[in-house]
PDB file of C-alpha atoms in Angstrom:
ATOM      1  CA  MET F   1       5.309 -12.954   2.719  1.00 38.00           C
ATOM      2  CA  LYS F   2       6.963 -14.224   5.891  1.00 39.00           C
ATOM      3  CA  PRO F   3       8.152 -11.351   8.136  1.00 42.00           C
ATOM      4  CA  PHE F   4      11.898 -10.950   8.579  1.00 40.00           C
ATOM      5  CA  ARG F   5      13.599 -10.206  11.879  1.00 42.00           C
ATOM      6  CA  THR F   6      16.764  -8.244  12.603  1.00 45.00           C
ATOM      7  CA  PRO F   7      18.327  -7.169  15.910  1.00 45.00           C
ATOM      8  CA  ILE F   8      16.793  -3.696  15.436  1.00 44.00           C
ATOM      9  CA  LEU F   9      13.372  -5.205  14.793  1.00 45.00           C
ATOM     10  CA  ALA F  10      13.736  -7.552  17.756  1.00 46.00           C
ATOM     11  CA  ALA F  11      14.498  -4.620  20.044  1.00 44.00           C
ATOM     12  CA  LEU F  12      11.591  -2.649  18.629  1.00 48.00           C
ATOM     13  CA  PHE F  13       9.279  -5.622  19.072  1.00 47.00           C
ATOM     14  CA  SER F  14      10.368  -5.997  22.718  1.00 46.00           C
ATOM     15  CA  LEU F  15       9.722  -2.291  23.347  1.00 45.00           C
ATOM     16  CA  SER F  16       6.301  -2.504  21.764  1.00 49.00           C
ATOM     17  CA  ALA F  17       5.411  -5.605  23.746  1.00 48.00           C
ATOM     18  CA  LEU F  18       6.236  -3.739  26.951  1.00 41.00           C
ATOM     19  CA  TRP F  19       4.017  -0.803  26.008  1.00 45.00           C
ATOM     20  CA  PHE F  20       1.128  -2.935  24.833  1.00 45.00           C
ATOM     21  CA  SER F  21       1.154  -5.131  27.928  1.00 43.00           C
ATOM     22  CA  SER F  22       1.294  -2.218  30.372  1.00 37.00           C
ATOM     23  CA  CYS F  23      -1.121   0.335  28.887  1.00 45.00           C
ATOM     24  CA  ALA F  24      -4.876   0.641  28.878  1.00 43.00           C
ATOM     25  CA  PRO F  25      -7.117  -0.851  26.136  1.00 48.00           C
ATOM     26  CA  PRO F  26      -7.521   1.148  22.914  1.00 56.00           C
ATOM     27  CA  GLY F  27     -10.195   3.777  22.555  1.00 55.00           C
ATOM     28  CA  GLY F  28     -11.035   7.471  22.568  1.00 49.00           C
ATOM     29  CA  ASN F  29     -10.094   9.408  25.703  1.00 50.00           C
ATOM     30  CA  ALA F  30      -9.866  12.943  27.025  1.00 42.00           C
ATOM     31  CA  THR F  31      -7.001  13.825  24.691  1.00 59.00           C
ATOM     32  CA  THR F  32      -9.191  13.073  21.645  1.00 71.00           C
ATOM     33  CA  GLY F  33     -12.302  14.806  22.961  1.00 79.00           C
ATOM     34  CA  GLY F  34     -14.114  11.487  22.938  1.00 90.00           C
ATOM     35  CA  LYS F  35     -13.574  11.043  19.198  1.00 96.00           C
ATOM     36  CA  PRO F  36     -12.146   7.773  17.840  1.00 97.00           C
ATOM     37  CA  LEU F  37      -8.380   7.724  17.346  1.00 98.00           C
ATOM     38  CA  ILE F  38      -7.122   6.484  13.985  1.00 98.00           C
ATOM     39  CA  VAL F  39      -3.364   6.053  13.615  1.00 98.00           C
ATOM     40  CA  THR F  40      -1.742   6.118  10.183  1.00 98.00           C
ATOM     41  CA  THR F  41       1.817   5.617   8.992  1.00 98.00           C
ATOM     42  CA  SER F  42       2.863   7.257   5.710  1.00 98.00           C
ATOM     43  CA  THR F  43       1.605  10.627   4.502  1.00 98.00           C
ATOM     44  CA  MET F  44      -0.138   8.932   1.568  1.00 98.00           C
ATOM     45  CA  VAL F  45      -2.214   6.780   3.913  1.00 98.00           C
ATOM     46  CA  THR F  46      -2.874   9.740   6.189  1.00 98.00           C
ATOM     47  CA  ASP F  47      -4.179  11.937   3.371  1.00 98.00           C
ATOM     48  CA  THR F  48      -6.631   9.278   2.241  1.00 98.00           C
ATOM     49  CA  ILE F  49      -7.926   8.481   5.710  1.00 98.00           C
ATOM     50  CA  ARG F  50      -8.399  12.172   6.557  1.00 98.00           C
ATOM     51  CA  ALA F  51     -10.375  12.636   3.348  1.00 98.00           C
ATOM     52  CA  ILE F  52     -12.747   9.887   4.472  1.00 98.00           C
ATOM     53  CA  VAL F  53     -13.208  10.605   8.189  1.00 98.00           C
ATOM     54  CA  GLY F  54     -13.045  14.404   8.074  1.00 97.00           C
ATOM     55  CA  ASP F  55     -13.586  15.864  11.549  1.00 97.00           C
ATOM     56  CA  ASP F  56     -15.396  12.775  12.841  1.00 97.00           C
ATOM     57  CA  ALA F  57     -12.214  11.213  14.213  1.00 98.00           C
ATOM     58  CA  ILE F  58      -8.715  12.177  15.289  1.00 98.00           C
ATOM     59  CA  VAL F  59      -6.177  11.026  12.688  1.00 98.00           C
ATOM     60  CA  GLN F  60      -2.670  10.758  14.108  1.00 98.00           C
ATOM     61  CA  SER F  61       0.034  10.342  11.470  1.00 98.00           C
ATOM     62  CA  LEU F  62       3.315   8.786  12.585  1.00 97.00           C
ATOM     63  CA  MET F  63       5.216  10.221   9.600  1.00 97.00           C
ATOM     64  CA  GLY F  64       5.244  13.700   8.136  1.00 95.00           C
ATOM     65  CA  PRO F  65       6.286  15.289   4.826  1.00 94.00           C
ATOM     66  CA  GLY F  66       9.842  14.376   3.832  1.00 90.00           C
ATOM     67  CA  VAL F  67      10.012  11.307   6.107  1.00 93.00           C
ATOM     68  CA  ASP F  68      11.358   8.111   4.512  1.00 91.00           C
ATOM     69  CA  PRO F  69       9.051   5.276   5.659  1.00 93.00           C
ATOM     70  CA  HIS F  70      11.665   2.650   4.771  1.00 90.00           C
ATOM     71  CA  LEU F  71      13.909   4.029   7.524  1.00 89.00           C
ATOM     72  CA  PHE F  72      11.328   5.294  10.016  1.00 92.00           C
ATOM     73  CA  LYS F  73      11.699   3.968  13.556  1.00 91.00           C
ATOM     74  CA  PRO F  74       8.811   4.696  15.948  1.00 92.00           C
ATOM     75  CA  GLY F  75       9.566   6.297  19.291  1.00 93.00           C
ATOM     76  CA  GLN F  76       7.813   5.735  22.607  1.00 93.00           C
ATOM     77  CA  GLU F  77       5.159   8.352  21.823  1.00 96.00           C
ATOM     78  CA  ASP F  78       4.396   6.594  18.534  1.00 95.00           C
ATOM     79  CA  ILE F  79       4.034   3.275  20.363  1.00 92.00           C
ATOM     80  CA  GLN F  80       1.592   4.938  22.763  1.00 95.00           C
ATOM     81  CA  TYR F  81      -0.509   6.186  19.849  1.00 96.00           C
ATOM     82  CA  LEU F  82      -0.576   2.696  18.378  1.00 95.00           C
ATOM     83  CA  GLN F  83      -1.651   1.252  21.728  1.00 93.00           C
ATOM     84  CA  LYS F  84      -4.514   3.740  22.104  1.00 96.00           C
ATOM     85  CA  ALA F  85      -5.722   3.574  18.504  1.00 97.00           C
ATOM     86  CA  ASP F  86      -9.204   2.369  17.669  1.00 98.00           C
ATOM     87  CA  VAL F  87      -8.053   1.621  14.123  1.00 98.00           C
ATOM     88  CA  ILE F  88      -4.613   1.569  12.473  1.00 98.00           C
ATOM     89  CA  PHE F  89      -3.957   1.942   8.743  1.00 98.00           C
ATOM     90  CA  TYR F  90      -0.623   1.404   6.999  1.00 98.00           C
ATOM     91  CA  SER F  91       0.558   1.114   3.406  1.00 98.00           C
ATOM     92  CA  GLY F  92       1.945  -2.426   3.490  1.00 97.00           C
ATOM     93  CA  LEU F  93       4.246  -4.647   1.406  1.00 96.00           C
ATOM     94  CA  HIS F  94       7.012  -3.723   3.857  1.00 93.00           C
ATOM     95  CA  LEU F  95       7.038  -0.041   2.962  1.00 95.00           C
ATOM     96  CA  GLU F  96       7.184   0.546   6.717  1.00 95.00           C
ATOM     97  CA  GLY F  97      10.211  -1.745   6.864  1.00 88.00           C
ATOM     98  CA  ARG F  98      11.118  -1.474  10.542  1.00 80.00           C
ATOM     99  CA  MET F  99       7.479  -1.474  11.646  1.00 92.00           C
ATOM    100  CA  ALA F 100       6.116  -4.263   9.442  1.00 87.00           C
ATOM    101  CA  GLU F 101       6.501  -7.050  11.979  1.00 88.00           C
ATOM    102  CA  LEU F 102       4.972  -4.959  14.746  1.00 90.00           C
ATOM    103  CA  LEU F 103       1.932  -4.048  12.634  1.00 94.00           C
ATOM    104  CA  GLU F 104       1.420  -7.623  11.487  1.00 90.00           C
ATOM    105  CA  SER F 105       1.660  -8.797  15.098  1.00 90.00           C
ATOM    106  CA  LEU F 106      -0.995  -6.314  16.211  1.00 93.00           C
ATOM    107  CA  HIS F 107      -3.287  -7.539  13.447  1.00 93.00           C
ATOM    108  CA  GLY F 108      -2.671 -11.102  14.595  1.00 92.00           C
ATOM    109  CA  ARG F 109      -3.785 -10.134  18.099  1.00 93.00           C
ATOM    110  CA  GLY F 110      -7.164  -9.087  16.780  1.00 95.00           C
ATOM    111  CA  ARG F 111      -6.568  -5.341  16.604  1.00 97.00           C
ATOM    112  CA  LYS F 112      -8.174  -3.380  13.754  1.00 98.00           C
ATOM    113  CA  VAL F 113      -4.996  -2.984  11.678  1.00 98.00           C
ATOM    114  CA  TYR F 114      -5.354  -2.711   7.902  1.00 98.00           C
ATOM    115  CA  ALA F 115      -2.875  -2.518   5.024  1.00 97.00           C
ATOM    116  CA  PHE F 116      -3.819  -0.455   1.968  1.00 98.00           C
ATOM    117  CA  SER F 117      -1.933  -2.977  -0.176  1.00 98.00           C
ATOM    118  CA  ASP F 118      -4.606  -5.578   0.616  1.00 98.00           C
ATOM    119  CA  ALA F 119      -6.822  -3.754  -1.901  1.00 98.00           C
ATOM    120  CA  LEU F 120      -4.606  -4.970  -4.758  1.00 98.00           C
ATOM    121  CA  SER F 121      -4.663  -8.358  -6.435  1.00 97.00           C
ATOM    122  CA  GLU F 122      -1.500 -10.386  -6.981  1.00 97.00           C
ATOM    123  CA  ALA F 123      -1.623  -9.349 -10.636  1.00 97.00           C
ATOM    124  CA  ASP F 124      -1.589  -5.678  -9.614  1.00 97.00           C
ATOM    125  CA  ILE F 125       1.551  -6.004  -7.483  1.00 98.00           C
ATOM    126  CA  LEU F 126       4.959  -5.508  -9.083  1.00 97.00           C
ATOM    127  CA  ARG F 127       7.990  -7.411  -7.786  1.00 95.00           C
ATOM    128  CA  SER F 128      11.730  -6.825  -7.756  1.00 87.00           C
ATOM    129  CA  ASP F 129      14.123  -9.698  -7.023  1.00 85.00           C
ATOM    130  CA  GLY F 130      11.158 -11.651  -5.699  1.00 89.00           C
ATOM    131  CA  GLN F 131      10.118  -8.936  -3.264  1.00 92.00           C
ATOM    132  CA  PRO F 132       6.851  -6.977  -3.652  1.00 96.00           C
ATOM    133  CA  ASP F 133       7.247  -3.347  -4.644  1.00 96.00           C
ATOM    134  CA  PRO F 134       5.389  -1.262  -2.020  1.00 96.00           C
ATOM    135  CA  HIS F 135       5.101   2.020  -3.966  1.00 97.00           C
ATOM    136  CA  ILE F 136       1.530   1.359  -5.075  1.00 98.00           C
ATOM    137  CA  TRP F 137       0.325   4.987  -4.796  1.00 98.00           C
ATOM    138  CA  GLY F 138       2.413   5.823  -7.888  1.00 98.00           C
ATOM    139  CA  ASP F 139      -0.555   4.651  -9.966  1.00 98.00           C
ATOM    140  CA  ALA F 140      -3.568   6.794  -9.033  1.00 98.00           C
ATOM    141  CA  SER F 141      -5.959   4.133 -10.309  1.00 98.00           C
ATOM    142  CA  GLN F 142      -4.456   1.552  -7.930  1.00 98.00           C
ATOM    143  CA  TRP F 143      -4.550   3.932  -4.969  1.00 98.00           C
ATOM    144  CA  ALA F 144      -8.243   4.513  -5.723  1.00 98.00           C
ATOM    145  CA  LYS F 145      -8.772   0.819  -4.921  1.00 98.00           C
ATOM    146  CA  ALA F 146      -7.017   1.384  -1.598  1.00 98.00           C
ATOM    147  CA  ALA F 147      -9.316   4.336  -0.844  1.00 98.00           C
ATOM    148  CA  HIS F 148     -12.305   2.070  -1.451  1.00 98.00           C
ATOM    149  CA  LEU F 149     -10.872  -0.553   0.916  1.00 98.00           C
ATOM    150  CA  ALA F 150     -10.265   2.085   3.587  1.00 98.00           C
ATOM    151  CA  GLY F 151     -13.848   3.281   3.294  1.00 98.00           C
ATOM    152  CA  GLU F 152     -15.160  -0.255   3.787  1.00 98.00           C
ATOM    153  CA  LYS F 153     -12.935  -0.920   6.808  1.00 98.00           C
ATOM    154  CA  LEU F 154     -13.966   2.382   8.405  1.00 98.00           C
ATOM    155  CA  ALA F 155     -17.640   1.685   7.697  1.00 98.00           C
ATOM    156  CA  ALA F 156     -17.320  -1.678   9.442  1.00 98.00           C
ATOM    157  CA  ALA F 157     -15.414  -0.180  12.401  1.00 98.00           C
ATOM    158  CA  PHE F 158     -17.887   2.686  12.861  1.00 98.00           C
ATOM    159  CA  PRO F 159     -21.291   1.460  11.621  1.00 98.00           C
ATOM    160  CA  GLU F 160     -23.040   4.630  12.779  1.00 98.00           C
ATOM    161  CA  LYS F 161     -20.941   6.519  10.180  1.00 98.00           C
ATOM    162  CA  ALA F 162     -20.942   3.778   7.536  1.00 98.00           C
ATOM    163  CA  ALA F 163     -22.978   5.608   4.887  1.00 98.00           C
ATOM    164  CA  LEU F 164     -21.006   8.828   5.331  1.00 98.00           C
ATOM    165  CA  TYR F 165     -17.631   7.101   5.177  1.00 98.00           C
ATOM    166  CA  ARG F 166     -18.585   5.154   2.063  1.00 98.00           C
ATOM    167  CA  GLU F 167     -19.751   8.384   0.426  1.00 98.00           C
ATOM    168  CA  ARG F 168     -16.496  10.164   1.254  1.00 98.00           C
ATOM    169  CA  ALA F 169     -14.438   7.187   0.095  1.00 98.00           C
ATOM    170  CA  ALA F 170     -16.288   7.299  -3.218  1.00 98.00           C
ATOM    171  CA  THR F 171     -15.390  10.997  -3.500  1.00 98.00           C
ATOM    172  CA  ALA F 172     -11.725  10.159  -2.817  1.00 98.00           C
ATOM    173  CA  GLU F 173     -11.843   7.429  -5.475  1.00 98.00           C
ATOM    174  CA  LYS F 174     -13.322   9.889  -7.969  1.00 98.00           C
ATOM    175  CA  SER F 175     -10.605  12.455  -7.242  1.00 98.00           C
ATOM    176  CA  LEU F 176      -7.893   9.851  -7.820  1.00 98.00           C
ATOM    177  CA  THR F 177      -9.552   8.582 -10.990  1.00 98.00           C
ATOM    178  CA  GLU F 178      -9.751  12.129 -12.365  1.00 98.00           C
ATOM    179  CA  ALA F 179      -6.093  12.719 -11.457  1.00 98.00           C
ATOM    180  CA  HIS F 180      -5.204   9.486 -13.285  1.00 98.00           C
ATOM    181  CA  ILE F 181      -6.826  10.879 -16.437  1.00 98.00           C
ATOM    182  CA  HIS F 182      -5.020  14.244 -16.106  1.00 98.00           C
ATOM    183  CA  ILE F 183      -1.671  12.517 -15.518  1.00 98.00           C
ATOM    184  CA  LYS F 184      -2.069  10.277 -18.581  1.00 98.00           C
ATOM    185  CA  ALA F 185      -2.920  13.320 -20.664  1.00 98.00           C
ATOM    186  CA  MET F 186       0.241  15.122 -19.516  1.00 98.00           C
ATOM    187  CA  ALA F 187       2.359  12.041 -20.266  1.00 98.00           C
ATOM    188  CA  ALA F 188       0.880  11.826 -23.770  1.00 97.00           C
ATOM    189  CA  GLY F 189       2.402  15.212 -24.535  1.00 94.00           C
ATOM    190  CA  LEU F 190       5.905  13.754 -24.180  1.00 97.00           C
ATOM    191  CA  PRO F 191       7.288  11.617 -27.035  1.00 96.00           C
ATOM    192  CA  ALA F 192       7.726   7.956 -26.067  1.00 95.00           C
ATOM    193  CA  GLU F 193      11.498   8.038 -26.672  1.00 95.00           C
ATOM    194  CA  LYS F 194      11.851  10.784 -24.054  1.00 96.00           C
ATOM    195  CA  ARG F 195       9.962   8.916 -21.345  1.00 97.00           C
ATOM    196  CA  VAL F 196      13.022   7.738 -19.424  1.00 97.00           C
ATOM    197  CA  LEU F 197      12.750   8.515 -15.719  1.00 97.00           C
ATOM    198  CA  VAL F 198      15.971   8.343 -13.660  1.00 97.00           C
ATOM    199  CA  THR F 199      15.472   8.829  -9.902  1.00 95.00           C
ATOM    200  CA  SER F 200      17.204   8.268  -6.575  1.00 90.00           C
ATOM    201  CA  HIS F 201      15.560   4.918  -5.809  1.00 87.00           C
ATOM    202  CA  ASP F 202      13.205   2.516  -7.515  1.00 89.00           C
ATOM    203  CA  ALA F 203       9.969   4.102  -6.283  1.00 94.00           C
ATOM    204  CA  PHE F 204       8.307   4.860  -9.619  1.00 96.00           C
ATOM    205  CA  ARG F 205       7.666   1.473 -11.251  1.00 96.00           C
ATOM    206  CA  TYR F 206       3.892   1.632 -10.702  1.00 98.00           C
ATOM    207  CA  PHE F 207       4.006   5.192 -11.993  1.00 98.00           C
ATOM    208  CA  GLY F 208       5.991   4.038 -15.009  1.00 98.00           C
ATOM    209  CA  ARG F 209       3.684   1.124 -15.762  1.00 98.00           C
ATOM    210  CA  ALA F 210       0.581   3.302 -15.540  1.00 98.00           C
ATOM    211  CA  TYR F 211       1.869   6.282 -17.518  1.00 98.00           C
ATOM    212  CA  GLY F 212       4.285   4.789 -20.021  1.00 98.00           C
ATOM    213  CA  PHE F 213       7.762   5.539 -18.608  1.00 98.00           C
ATOM    214  CA  GLU F 214      10.922   3.473 -18.479  1.00 97.00           C
ATOM    215  CA  VAL F 215      12.043   3.856 -14.882  1.00 96.00           C
ATOM    216  CA  ILE F 216      15.645   3.643 -13.682  1.00 95.00           C
ATOM    217  CA  GLY F 217      16.239   3.862  -9.929  1.00 91.00           C
ATOM    218  CA  VAL F 218      19.758   4.232  -8.549  1.00 89.00           C
ATOM    219  CA  GLN F 219      18.893   2.302  -5.380  1.00 85.00           C
ATOM    220  CA  GLY F 220      16.456  -0.599  -5.212  1.00 70.00           C
ATOM    221  CA  ILE F 221      12.852  -0.510  -3.968  1.00 73.00           C
ATOM    222  CA  SER F 222      14.105   0.242  -0.446  1.00 68.00           C
ATOM    223  CA  THR F 223      16.452   3.029   0.644  1.00 64.00           C
ATOM    224  CA  VAL F 224      17.973   0.900   3.411  1.00 58.00           C
ATOM    225  CA  SER F 225      21.021  -0.130   1.356  1.00 60.00           C
ATOM    226  CA  GLU F 226      23.338   2.176  -0.574  1.00 67.00           C
ATOM    227  CA  ALA F 227      23.611   2.054  -4.349  1.00 67.00           C
ATOM    228  CA  ALA F 228      26.366  -0.301  -5.543  1.00 75.00           C
ATOM    229  CA  LEU F 229      29.202   1.223  -7.554  1.00 81.00           C
ATOM    230  CA  PRO F 230      28.686  -1.107 -10.563  1.00 83.00           C
ATOM    231  CA  GLU F 231      25.025  -0.074 -10.681  1.00 84.00           C
ATOM    232  CA  MET F 232      26.015   3.596 -10.524  1.00 86.00           C
ATOM    233  CA  ALA F 233      28.432   3.049 -13.434  1.00 91.00           C
ATOM    234  CA  ARG F 234      25.725   1.252 -15.444  1.00 91.00           C
ATOM    235  CA  ILE F 235      23.262   4.104 -14.938  1.00 93.00           C
ATOM    236  CA  ILE F 236      25.866   6.705 -15.890  1.00 95.00           C
ATOM    237  CA  ASP F 237      26.541   4.791 -19.113  1.00 95.00           C
ATOM    238  CA  THR F 238      22.803   4.509 -19.804  1.00 95.00           C
ATOM    239  CA  VAL F 239      22.164   8.223 -19.280  1.00 96.00           C
ATOM    240  CA  LYS F 240      25.003   9.099 -21.654  1.00 96.00           C
ATOM    241  CA  ALA F 241      24.059   6.532 -24.284  1.00 95.00           C
ATOM    242  CA  ARG F 242      20.368   7.398 -24.269  1.00 94.00           C
ATOM    243  CA  GLY F 243      20.946  11.145 -24.190  1.00 95.00           C
ATOM    244  CA  VAL F 244      18.714  11.527 -21.138  1.00 97.00           C
ATOM    245  CA  LYS F 245      18.147  15.253 -20.760  1.00 97.00           C
ATOM    246  CA  ALA F 246      17.236  15.382 -17.057  1.00 98.00           C
ATOM    247  CA  ILE F 247      17.325  13.193 -13.948  1.00 97.00           C
ATOM    248  CA  PHE F 248      15.465  13.715 -10.693  1.00 97.00           C
ATOM    249  CA  VAL F 249      16.083  13.930  -6.957  1.00 96.00           C
ATOM    250  CA  GLU F 250      13.449  12.871  -4.414  1.00 95.00           C
ATOM    251  CA  SER F 251      12.069  14.786  -1.454  1.00 91.00           C
ATOM    252  CA  SER F 252      12.554  11.978   1.087  1.00 87.00           C
ATOM    253  CA  VAL F 253      15.909  10.601  -0.156  1.00 89.00           C
ATOM    254  CA  SER F 254      19.439  12.023  -0.114  1.00 88.00           C
ATOM    255  CA  HIS F 255      20.241  13.975  -3.274  1.00 93.00           C
ATOM    256  CA  ALA F 256      23.909  12.925  -3.307  1.00 91.00           C
ATOM    257  CA  THR F 257      23.789  10.044  -5.807  1.00 91.00           C
ATOM    258  CA  ILE F 258      21.698  11.912  -8.363  1.00 94.00           C
ATOM    259  CA  GLU F 259      23.922  14.980  -8.038  1.00 95.00           C
ATOM    260  CA  ARG F 260      26.948  12.755  -8.690  1.00 94.00           C
ATOM    261  CA  ILE F 261      25.324  11.197 -11.767  1.00 95.00           C
ATOM    262  CA  ALA F 262      24.357  14.639 -13.080  1.00 97.00           C
ATOM    263  CA  LYS F 263      27.964  15.795 -12.682  1.00 96.00           C
ATOM    264  CA  ASP F 264      29.355  12.709 -14.430  1.00 96.00           C
ATOM    265  CA  THR F 265      26.885  12.713 -17.332  1.00 97.00           C
ATOM    266  CA  GLY F 266      26.069  16.360 -17.957  1.00 97.00           C
ATOM    267  CA  ALA F 267      22.348  15.695 -17.476  1.00 98.00           C
ATOM    268  CA  LYS F 268      20.559  18.433 -15.571  1.00 98.00           C
ATOM    269  CA  ILE F 269      18.653  17.864 -12.346  1.00 98.00           C
ATOM    270  CA  GLY F 270      15.098  18.266 -13.594  1.00 98.00           C
ATOM    271  CA  GLY F 271      13.553  18.924 -10.202  1.00 97.00           C
ATOM    272  CA  GLU F 272      12.517  17.257  -6.987  1.00 97.00           C
ATOM    273  CA  LEU F 273       9.881  14.519  -7.064  1.00 97.00           C
ATOM    274  CA  PHE F 274       7.735  13.251  -4.213  1.00 97.00           C
ATOM    275  CA  SER F 275       8.296   9.528  -3.861  1.00 94.00           C
ATOM    276  CA  ASP F 276       7.708   8.032  -0.397  1.00 95.00           C
ATOM    277  CA  ALA F 277       6.155  11.124   1.211  1.00 96.00           C
ATOM    278  CA  LEU F 278       3.771  13.880   0.156  1.00 97.00           C
ATOM    279  CA  GLY F 279       4.521  17.576   0.156  1.00 96.00           C
ATOM    280  CA  GLN F 280       3.198  20.045   2.703  1.00 96.00           C
ATOM    281  CA  PRO F 281      -0.618  20.231   2.711  1.00 96.00           C
ATOM    282  CA  GLY F 282      -1.725  23.487   1.115  1.00 97.00           C
ATOM    283  CA  ASP F 283       1.383  23.817  -1.066  1.00 97.00           C
ATOM    284  CA  MET F 284      -0.407  24.513  -4.334  1.00 98.00           C
ATOM    285  CA  LEU F 285       0.832  24.196  -7.910  1.00 98.00           C
ATOM    286  CA  THR F 286      -0.922  25.706 -10.911  1.00 98.00           C
ATOM    287  CA  ILE F 287      -1.083  23.398 -13.938  1.00 97.00           C
ATOM    288  CA  GLY F 288      -2.851  25.126 -16.797  1.00 93.00           C
ATOM    289  CA  GLU F 289      -6.114  26.406 -15.375  1.00 94.00           C
ATOM    290  CA  ARG F 290      -6.144  24.021 -12.418  1.00 94.00           C
ATOM    291  CA  LYS F 291      -4.513  24.118  -9.001  1.00 97.00           C
ATOM    292  CA  VAL F 292      -3.301  20.935  -7.327  1.00 98.00           C
ATOM    293  CA  ASP F 293      -2.276  20.396  -3.703  1.00 98.00           C
ATOM    294  CA  LYS F 294       1.115  18.717  -3.306  1.00 98.00           C
ATOM    295  CA  GLY F 295       0.012  17.544   0.136  1.00 98.00           C
ATOM    296  CA  THR F 296      -2.554  15.137  -1.357  1.00 98.00           C
ATOM    297  CA  VAL F 297      -1.904  11.902  -3.234  1.00 98.00           C
ATOM    298  CA  ALA F 298      -3.777  13.091  -6.336  1.00 98.00           C
ATOM    299  CA  GLY F 299      -2.086  16.495  -6.305  1.00 98.00           C
ATOM    300  CA  MET F 300       1.356  15.072  -5.619  1.00 98.00           C
ATOM    301  CA  LEU F 301       1.104  12.699  -8.573  1.00 98.00           C
ATOM    302  CA  GLU F 302      -0.012  15.488 -10.894  1.00 98.00           C
ATOM    303  CA  ALA F 303       2.793  17.735  -9.619  1.00 98.00           C
ATOM    304  CA  ASN F 304       5.335  14.955 -10.230  1.00 98.00           C
ATOM    305  CA  MET F 305       4.186  14.439 -13.800  1.00 98.00           C
ATOM    306  CA  HIS F 306       4.238  18.173 -14.463  1.00 98.00           C
ATOM    307  CA  THR F 307       7.837  18.373 -13.186  1.00 98.00           C
ATOM    308  CA  ILE F 308       8.904  15.366 -15.262  1.00 98.00           C
ATOM    309  CA  VAL F 309       7.311  16.485 -18.510  1.00 98.00           C
ATOM    310  CA  GLU F 310       8.612  20.052 -18.218  1.00 97.00           C
ATOM    311  CA  ALA F 311      12.179  18.776 -17.649  1.00 98.00           C
ATOM    312  CA  LEU F 312      12.218  16.084 -20.340  1.00 97.00           C
ATOM    313  CA  LYS F 313      10.334  17.759 -23.185  1.00 94.00           C
TER     314      LYS F 313
END
């Protein structure tokens, strides 16, 4: 897809060009203890890369829990991290809207910059109004493909660790595959007619396709633009007509529109879902006899399904 340019992006690109032309070549330095520096964007990418490299590299995430990657704008410190990085990983498909052109430019200059979305085939990728939907982690089986890709890119970048990184990537794939099975089992406990998922923005289409939900997002696949009033009215009518019991806010998006719809329809707010950012690492949830970590992709997806099923059953 051809990159788009706006005045904000043009200014950002000029700032980045200044940093990249004036700073030293990438590589480990005193601040990393001699370890390679890997820079990541979203929390989903960061979790997967950390699972693969462990303590063998410094992983610097540009975004933390609760940060909306659609709206994220890197500061000067972030640009410095990108300049110094040995390898850069991002989600792709313009999830990192304001950074997409910068990341693609760095890749074009021969830097080791890799998009997780490159692991998916065209058939895997959903589209909305002709634009690719970037929320690929919503399907744990698709994100497992991205973990495999990351392992291969890291093995190529650091051949002395190739076997170890491939082994850890395989472990990450297995964890995601097991989560996929658990999530499908939870979804199966909810009657098909109740599987209507109304959320703040259209971030759950991969989730819906994988686990059998009709997904209705108030905003589109990006949070950059506000929800249109006619769309709000349509969703309110749908919630009333379908007797939707609960609708959901998101951790990285304003709750205002969902709260308004809940007030106008009488549907309850069923809980907060993680959409474009993970929870805090170590924030555990008990599901049956298992504990899942909301700060991991696998755990976040299981926690989301648990919240959804409990609210809609």
